[in-house]
CSV table of C-alpha atoms in Angstrom, one decimal:
chain,number,residue,atom,x,y,z
J,1,MET,CA,-17.5,-5.0,7.6
J,2,LYS,CA,-16.4,-1.8,9.5
J,3,VAL,CA,-13.4,0.7,8.4
J,4,ALA,CA,-11.8,3.2,10.6
J,5,VAL,CA,-10.7,5.9,8.2
J,6,ASP,CA,-8.4,8.6,9.2
J,7,ALA,CA,-10.0,12.0,7.9
J,8,MET,CA,-7.6,14.2,8.9
J,9,GLY,CA,-4.7,12.7,6.2
J,10,SER,CA,-3.4,13.3,3.0
J,11,ASP,CA,-3.0,16.8,1.3
J,12,TYR,CA,-6.6,17.3,0.6
J,13,ALA,CA,-8.2,15.9,4.0
J,14,PRO,CA,-11.1,16.0,5.0
J,15,GLU,CA,-13.0,16.9,1.8
J,16,GLU,CA,-11.6,14.2,-0.6
J,17,ILE,CA,-11.1,11.6,2.3
J,18,VAL,CA,-15.0,11.7,3.5
J,19,LEU,CA,-16.0,11.9,-0.7
J,20,GLY,CA,-14.2,8.5,-1.0
J,21,ALA,CA,-15.6,7.1,2.2
J,22,ILE,CA,-18.9,8.0,0.9
J,23,GLN,CA,-18.2,6.3,-2.5
J,24,ALA,CA,-16.8,3.1,-0.9
J,25,ALA,CA,-20.0,2.9,1.5
J,26,ASN,CA,-22.6,2.7,-1.2
J,27,GLU,CA,-20.1,0.9,-3.8
J,28,TYR,CA,-19.0,-1.6,-1.3
J,29,GLN,CA,-21.7,-1.9,1.3
J,30,CYS,CA,-19.2,-1.5,4.3
J,31,GLU,CA,-19.9,0.8,7.0
J,32,ILE,CA,-17.1,3.9,7.8
J,33,VAL,CA,-16.1,5.7,10.6
J,34,LEU,CA,-14.7,8.7,9.6
J,35,VAL,CA,-12.1,9.8,12.3
J,36,GLY,CA,-10.9,13.5,12.9
J,37,ASP,CA,-12.2,16.5,13.7
J,38,GLN,CA,-16.2,16.2,13.9
J,39,THR,CA,-17.1,19.5,12.8
J,40,LYS,CA,-15.0,19.7,9.8
J,41,ILE,CA,-16.0,16.4,8.6
J,42,GLN,CA,-19.4,17.2,9.7
J,43,GLU,CA,-19.3,20.2,7.0
J,44,VAL,CA,-18.2,17.9,4.1
J,45,LEU,CA,-21.2,16.1,5.2
J,46,ASP,CA,-23.4,18.0,4.9
J,47,LYS,CA,-22.2,19.7,1.8
J,48,VAL,CA,-23.3,15.9,0.2
J,49,ASN,CA,-26.6,15.0,-1.2
J,50,ASN,CA,-27.9,11.6,-0.4
J,51,TRP,CA,-24.7,9.5,1.3
J,52,ASP,CA,-25.8,7.0,3.3
J,53,LYS,CA,-26.5,7.7,7.5
J,54,GLN,CA,-26.4,4.2,8.3
J,55,ARG,CA,-23.2,3.2,6.9
J,56,ILE,CA,-21.5,6.3,7.5
J,57,SER,CA,-20.2,7.8,11.2
J,58,ILE,CA,-18.0,10.2,13.0
J,59,HIS,CA,-15.7,9.4,15.6
J,60,HIS,CA,-13.8,12.8,17.0
J,61,ALA,CA,-10.4,13.3,17.5
J,62,SER,CA,-9.4,16.5,18.7
J,63,GLU,CA,-5.4,16.1,17.2
J,64,THR,CA,-3.2,15.6,13.8
J,65,ILE,CA,0.1,14.2,13.2
J,66,GLU,CA,1.6,16.5,10.4
J,67,MET,CA,4.0,15.9,7.9
J,68,HIS,CA,7.2,17.7,9.6
J,69,GLU,CA,6.4,16.2,13.0
J,70,HIS,CA,9.1,12.7,14.4
J,71,PRO,CA,6.7,9.7,13.8
J,72,GLY,CA,7.5,8.1,17.1
J,73,ALA,CA,7.3,10.7,19.1
J,74,ALA,CA,4.1,12.2,17.5
J,75,VAL,CA,2.2,9.0,18.4
J,76,ARG,CA,3.3,8.8,22.1
J,77,LYS,CA,2.3,12.5,22.8
J,78,LYS,CA,-0.9,12.6,20.9
J,79,LYS,CA,-3.0,10.4,22.3
J,80,ASP,CA,-6.0,12.0,20.4
J,81,ALA,CA,-4.9,12.2,16.9
J,82,SER,CA,-6.5,11.0,14.1
J,83,ILE,CA,-4.3,8.3,13.0
J,84,VAL,CA,-3.7,6.7,16.3
J,85,VAL,CA,-7.6,7.1,17.3
J,86,ALA,CA,-8.5,5.2,14.2
J,87,THR,CA,-5.7,2.5,15.1
J,88,ARG,CA,-7.4,2.0,18.6
J,89,LEU,CA,-10.5,1.4,17.1
J,90,VAL,CA,-9.1,-1.4,15.5
J,91,LYS,CA,-7.7,-2.8,18.6
J,92,GLU,CA,-10.3,-2.6,20.5
J,93,GLY,CA,-12.5,-4.5,18.1
J,94,LEU,CA,-15.1,-1.8,16.7
J,95,CYS,CA,-13.7,-1.7,13.5
J,96,ASN,CA,-11.8,-4.4,11.2
J,97,ALA,CA,-9.4,-2.1,9.6
J,98,VAL,CA,-7.7,1.2,9.2
J,99,VAL,CA,-7.2,3.4,6.1
J,100,SER,CA,-4.8,6.0,6.3
J,101,ALA,CA,-3.1,8.9,3.4
J,102,GLY,CA,-1.3,10.8,6.7
J,103,SER,CA,2.3,10.7,7.4
J,104,THR,CA,3.9,7.2,6.3
J,105,GLY,CA,5.9,7.3,9.5
J,106,ALA,CA,3.5,7.7,11.6
J,107,ALA,CA,0.9,5.4,10.3
J,108,VAL,CA,3.6,2.8,10.7
J,109,ALA,CA,4.5,3.8,14.4
J,110,ALA,CA,0.4,3.6,15.5
J,111,ALA,CA,0.2,0.4,13.9
J,112,LEU,CA,2.8,-0.7,15.7
J,113,PHE,CA,2.2,0.7,19.0
J,114,GLY,CA,-1.7,0.1,18.4
J,115,LEU,CA,-2.0,-3.4,17.1
J,116,GLY,CA,1.6,-4.7,17.6
J,117,ARG,CA,3.2,-7.5,15.2
J,118,ILE,CA,2.4,-10.8,14.3
J,119,PRO,CA,4.0,-13.5,16.2
J,120,GLY,CA,7.7,-14.2,14.3
J,121,VAL,CA,7.6,-11.1,12.4
J,122,GLU,CA,10.1,-9.1,13.5
J,123,ARG,CA,9.4,-6.0,11.2
J,124,PRO,CA,6.2,-4.8,9.4
J,125,THR,CA,6.4,-4.1,5.3
J,126,ILE,CA,4.6,-1.8,3.1
J,127,ALA,CA,3.8,-3.9,0.0
J,128,THR,CA,3.1,-1.5,-3.4
J,129,PRO,CA,1.1,-2.9,-6.3
J,130,ILE,CA,2.7,-1.9,-9.4
J,131,PRO,CA,1.2,-2.3,-12.9
J,132,ASN,CA,3.2,-4.2,-15.4
J,133,LEU,CA,2.6,-5.7,-18.9
J,134,THR,CA,0.7,-8.6,-17.8
J,135,GLY,CA,-0.7,-7.1,-14.3
J,136,THR,CA,0.6,-6.3,-10.8
J,137,THR,CA,4.0,-6.8,-9.3
J,138,VAL,CA,3.9,-6.2,-5.4
J,139,LEU,CA,7.2,-4.3,-4.0
J,140,LEU,CA,8.1,-4.5,-0.9
J,141,ASP,CA,9.3,-3.3,1.6
J,142,SER,CA,8.6,0.0,-0.2
J,143,GLY,CA,9.7,2.3,2.8
J,144,ALA,CA,9.0,1.0,6.2
J,145,ASN,CA,12.4,-0.2,7.1
J,146,VAL,CA,15.5,1.6,4.9
J,147,ASP,CA,17.9,-1.1,6.8
J,148,GLY,CA,16.4,-4.5,6.8
J,149,LYS,CA,18.4,-7.4,7.3
J,150,PRO,CA,18.6,-10.9,5.7
J,151,LYS,CA,16.2,-12.5,7.9
J,152,HIS,CA,14.0,-9.2,7.3
J,153,LEU,CA,13.9,-9.6,3.6
J,154,VAL,CA,13.1,-13.4,4.3
J,155,GLN,CA,9.3,-12.5,6.1
J,156,SER,CA,9.0,-10.0,3.6
J,157,ALA,CA,8.9,-12.5,0.8
J,158,ILE,CA,6.3,-14.6,2.8
J,159,MET,CA,4.3,-12.0,3.8
J,160,GLY,CA,4.4,-10.3,0.2
J,161,SER,CA,3.5,-13.9,-1.3
J,162,ILE,CA,0.5,-14.2,1.0
J,163,TYR,CA,-0.4,-10.9,-0.2
J,164,ALA,CA,-0.2,-11.5,-4.2
J,165,GLN,CA,-2.0,-15.1,-3.7
J,166,TYR,CA,-5.1,-14.0,-1.6
J,167,ILE,CA,-5.4,-10.1,-3.1
J,168,LEU,CA,-4.0,-10.2,-6.1
J,169,ASP,CA,-5.5,-13.8,-7.1
J,170,ILE,CA,-2.0,-15.6,-8.4
J,171,LYS,CA,-2.1,-19.1,-7.5
J,172,THR,CA,1.5,-19.7,-6.7
J,173,PRO,CA,3.2,-16.1,-6.7
J,174,ARG,CA,6.7,-15.9,-8.3
J,175,VAL,CA,8.9,-14.6,-5.9
J,176,GLY,CA,12.4,-12.3,-6.8
J,177,LEU,CA,15.0,-10.7,-4.7
J,178,LEU,CA,16.3,-7.2,-6.3
J,179,ASN,CA,19.7,-7.7,-7.3
J,180,ILE,CA,22.2,-5.9,-10.1
J,181,GLY,CA,22.3,-9.3,-11.9
J,182,GLU,CA,20.8,-12.5,-12.4
J,183,GLU,CA,23.3,-14.8,-10.8
J,184,GLU,CA,23.3,-16.0,-7.5
J,185,THR,CA,27.0,-14.4,-6.8
J,186,LYS,CA,26.1,-11.3,-7.7
J,187,GLY,CA,25.0,-8.2,-4.7
J,188,ASN,CA,25.9,-6.7,-1.9
J,189,GLU,CA,26.3,-8.7,1.3
J,190,GLN,CA,22.7,-8.4,2.3
J,191,ALA,CA,21.6,-9.9,-0.9
J,192,LEU,CA,23.8,-12.8,-0.6
J,193,ALA,CA,23.4,-13.3,2.7
J,194,THR,CA,19.3,-13.3,1.6
J,195,TYR,CA,19.5,-15.5,-1.0
J,196,PRO,CA,20.6,-18.9,0.8
J,197,LEU,CA,17.5,-18.1,2.7
J,198,LEU,CA,15.0,-17.6,0.2
J,199,LYS,CA,15.9,-20.9,-1.3
J,200,GLN,CA,15.3,-22.7,1.8
J,201,LEU,CA,11.8,-21.6,2.2
J,202,GLN,CA,8.9,-24.0,1.4
J,203,THR,CA,6.0,-21.9,1.3
J,204,VAL,CA,7.4,-19.4,-1.2
J,205,ASN,CA,8.2,-19.6,-5.2
J,206,PHE,CA,11.6,-17.9,-4.9
J,207,ILE,CA,12.7,-17.6,-8.8
J,208,GLY,CA,16.1,-16.3,-7.7
J,209,ASN,CA,17.5,-12.6,-8.1
J,210,VAL,CA,16.0,-9.9,-10.4
J,211,GLU,CA,16.5,-6.6,-11.7
J,212,GLY,CA,14.9,-3.6,-12.0
J,213,ARG,CA,13.5,-4.1,-15.5
J,214,ASP,CA,11.9,-7.6,-14.6
J,215,ILE,CA,9.6,-5.3,-12.7
J,216,PRO,CA,7.3,-3.5,-15.1
J,217,LYS,CA,8.0,-6.5,-17.7
J,218,GLY,CA,5.7,-9.0,-15.1
J,219,THR,CA,8.3,-11.7,-15.3
J,220,VAL,CA,7.9,-11.8,-11.6
J,221,ASP,CA,5.0,-11.3,-9.0
J,222,VAL,CA,6.7,-10.5,-5.9
J,223,VAL,CA,9.8,-8.5,-6.0
J,224,VAL,CA,11.8,-8.2,-2.2
J,225,CYS,CA,14.3,-5.2,-1.3
J,226,ASP,CA,14.9,-3.4,1.8
J,227,GLY,CA,12.8,-0.1,2.3
J,228,PHE,CA,15.4,2.3,1.0
J,229,VAL,CA,15.6,0.9,-2.4
J,230,GLY,CA,12.1,0.1,-2.1
J,231,ASN,CA,11.8,3.5,-2.0
J,232,VAL,CA,13.4,5.0,-4.6
J,233,VAL,CA,12.3,2.6,-7.1
J,234,LEU,CA,8.7,3.2,-6.4
J,235,LYS,CA,9.0,7.1,-6.5
J,236,PHE,CA,11.2,6.9,-9.5
J,237,GLY,CA,8.4,4.9,-11.4
J,238,GLU,CA,5.7,7.3,-10.1
J,239,GLY,CA,8.1,9.9,-11.6
J,240,LEU,CA,8.7,8.3,-15.3
J,241,SER,CA,4.8,7.2,-15.8
J,242,SER,CA,4.2,10.9,-15.4
J,243,VAL,CA,6.9,12.5,-17.5
J,244,ILE,CA,6.0,9.8,-20.2
J,245,MET,CA,2.2,11.0,-19.9
J,246,GLN,CA,3.5,14.7,-20.4
J,247,LEU,CA,5.7,13.3,-23.2
J,248,ILE,CA,2.7,12.6,-25.1
J,249,LYS,CA,0.8,15.2,-24.5
J,250,GLU,CA,3.4,17.7,-25.7
J,251,THR,CA,4.3,16.0,-28.7
J,252,ILE,CA,0.9,15.6,-29.8
J,253,LYS,CA,0.2,19.5,-28.9
J,254,ASN,CA,3.4,20.4,-31.0
J,255,SER,CA,2.5,18.7,-33.9
J,256,GLY,CA,0.9,19.0,-37.0
J,257,ILE,CA,-2.9,19.2,-37.8
J,258,LEU,CA,-3.0,15.3,-38.8
J,259,THR,CA,-1.0,13.8,-35.9
J,260,LYS,CA,-3.6,16.2,-34.0
J,261,LEU,CA,-6.2,14.5,-35.7
J,262,ALA,CA,-4.9,10.9,-35.2
J,263,SER,CA,-4.5,11.5,-31.8
J,264,LEU,CA,-8.2,11.6,-31.3
J,265,MET,CA,-8.6,8.1,-32.7
J,266,ILE,CA,-5.9,6.7,-30.4
J,267,LEU,CA,-7.0,9.0,-27.5
J,268,PRO,CA,-9.4,5.9,-25.8
J,269,ALA,CA,-6.5,4.1,-25.6
J,270,LEU,CA,-4.0,6.8,-24.1
J,271,LYS,CA,-6.8,7.2,-21.2
J,272,ASN,CA,-7.0,3.3,-20.5
J,273,LEU,CA,-2.9,3.7,-20.4
J,274,LYS,CA,-3.4,6.4,-18.2
J,275,GLN,CA,-6.0,4.8,-16.0
J,276,LYS,CA,-3.2,1.8,-15.3
J,277,LEU,CA,-0.6,3.6,-14.7
J,278,ASP,CA,-2.5,5.8,-12.0
J,279,TYR,CA,-1.5,4.7,-8.2
J,280,ALA,CA,-5.4,5.8,-7.1
J,281,GLU,CA,-6.7,2.8,-9.4
J,282,TYR,CA,-4.6,0.4,-6.7
J,283,GLY,CA,-6.3,2.5,-3.6
J,284,GLY,CA,-3.4,2.0,-1.3
J,285,ALA,CA,-0.6,-0.2,0.1
J,286,PRO,CA,-1.0,-2.7,2.9
J,287,LEU,CA,1.1,-2.5,6.5
J,288,LEU,CA,2.0,-6.3,5.9
J,289,GLY,CA,3.0,-7.6,9.7
J,290,VAL,CA,1.0,-6.1,11.8
J,291,ASN,CA,-1.5,-7.7,14.1
J,292,GLY,CA,-4.8,-6.1,11.8
J,293,CYS,CA,-5.5,-4.5,8.7
J,294,PHE,CA,-3.9,-1.3,7.9
J,295,ILE,CA,-3.6,0.3,4.5
J,296,ILE,CA,-1.3,3.4,3.6
J,297,CYS,CA,-2.2,5.7,1.3
J,298,HIS,CA,-0.1,8.1,-1.0
J,299,GLY,CA,-0.3,11.6,0.4
J,300,SER,CA,-2.1,12.7,-2.8
J,301,SER,CA,-4.6,10.6,-2.3
J,302,LYS,CA,-8.3,12.2,-3.4
J,303,ALA,CA,-11.7,10.4,-3.5
J,304,LYS,CA,-11.1,7.7,-6.1
J,305,ALA,CA,-8.0,6.6,-4.3
J,306,ILE,CA,-9.5,6.4,-0.6
J,307,LYS,CA,-12.3,4.3,-2.4
J,308,ASN,CA,-10.4,1.9,-3.7
J,309,ALA,CA,-7.9,1.7,-0.6
J,310,ILE,CA,-11.3,0.8,1.4
J,311,ARG,CA,-12.1,-1.8,-1.2
J,312,VAL,CA,-8.6,-3.6,-0.6
J,313,ALA,CA,-9.0,-3.1,3.0
J,314,ASN,CA,-12.3,-5.0,2.7
J,315,GLU,CA,-10.8,-7.9,0.7
J,316,PHE,CA,-7.6,-8.1,3.0
J,317,THR,CA,-10.1,-8.3,5.7
J,318,GLN,CA,-12.3,-11.0,4.5
J,319,ASN,CA,-9.3,-13.1,3.1
J,320,LYS,CA,-7.6,-13.2,6.3
J,321,VAL,CA,-4.6,-12.3,5.1
J,322,VAL,CA,-3.4,-11.8,8.8
J,323,GLU,CA,-4.1,-15.0,9.9
J,324,HIS,CA,-2.5,-16.8,6.6
J,325,ILE,CA,0.5,-15.1,7.1
J,326,GLY,CA,1.0,-16.1,10.8
J,327,GLU,CA,0.5,-19.5,9.8
J,328,ASN,CA,3.3,-19.3,7.1
J,329,ILE,CA,5.7,-17.4,9.4
J,330,ALA,CA,5.2,-19.9,11.7
J,331,GLN,CA,6.1,-23.0,9.3
J,332,GLU,CA,9.0,-20.7,8.2
J,333,GLY,CA,10.2,-20.3,11.5
J,334,VAL,CA,13.7,-21.8,11.6
J,335,VAL,CA,14.3,-20.1,8.1
J,336,THR,CA,13.1,-16.7,9.0
J,337,SER,CA,15.1,-16.8,12.2
J,338,ALA,CA,18.6,-18.3,10.6
J,339,SER,CA,20.2,-15.1,10.0
J,340,GLU,CA,21.0,-13.0,13.0
J,341,GLU,CA,22.8,-9.5,13.3
């Protein structure tokens, strides 16, 4: 197993990316190819003791795509950008997966141009794991397509179900359509057109419409929506969890001595809660639908998140998720192409 890591992506590149790669190589016994500015990457490696030179190598890339650049244009123009080169290594069979914490738009563009789509998939989708009361809910799309059509949401349901089954180890994932009510007659034109198509699927356990509150409650394993709605839900959840932890800290800080002493007793529980809500624990979100393993990380990812993203890439590849998606998309071909413009 060999993973190409975009070492120049994220707000903390290349230091945190390199440190995460070193941790992953040691813990998961995989090979890492750090793609980016060789001089800067080597400077970080030189500061670290006892990293495995047999498992970590550098592939030089002279360019970087910045967050403000137009993704498609930048990918076409900058042929030697780190994300483009990392994707090319997978395309050429030199690596098995890509991990990047750079521009999401650039990552999607690089994957589409470099790897292409799985036959039958019209648009890729980002599947983001979200913690809930009982485990994890997969939200997709969380940002790849802001104007998804019913057939795109149907394909997302198929891909999300496969991901939950093979990566989250949920035997029969419950798949729901995000809506403003549970009734089949609720929703906008997109939801109303998508619902009957999802009901026809043979490989998906569709449980009907679900509401936003069902995501943290854990009553659904896979939630399908377009990328605009999904990204809003994701960013709201990230902000809310951060605010809740901050409010807890401030409440304890401004309380009396007895409350502060009592807080020491529940400190381990608070740490466990913070860990469960930390996106770094989940690593990254796979870009499903492209013909290869492509893991997109949060822009603020540090070493821990990168390490876990590489873990996800290993599991994704070993469980042949791309192949399983292709099989189910082909099996459901009549339904996925039933809804046109």
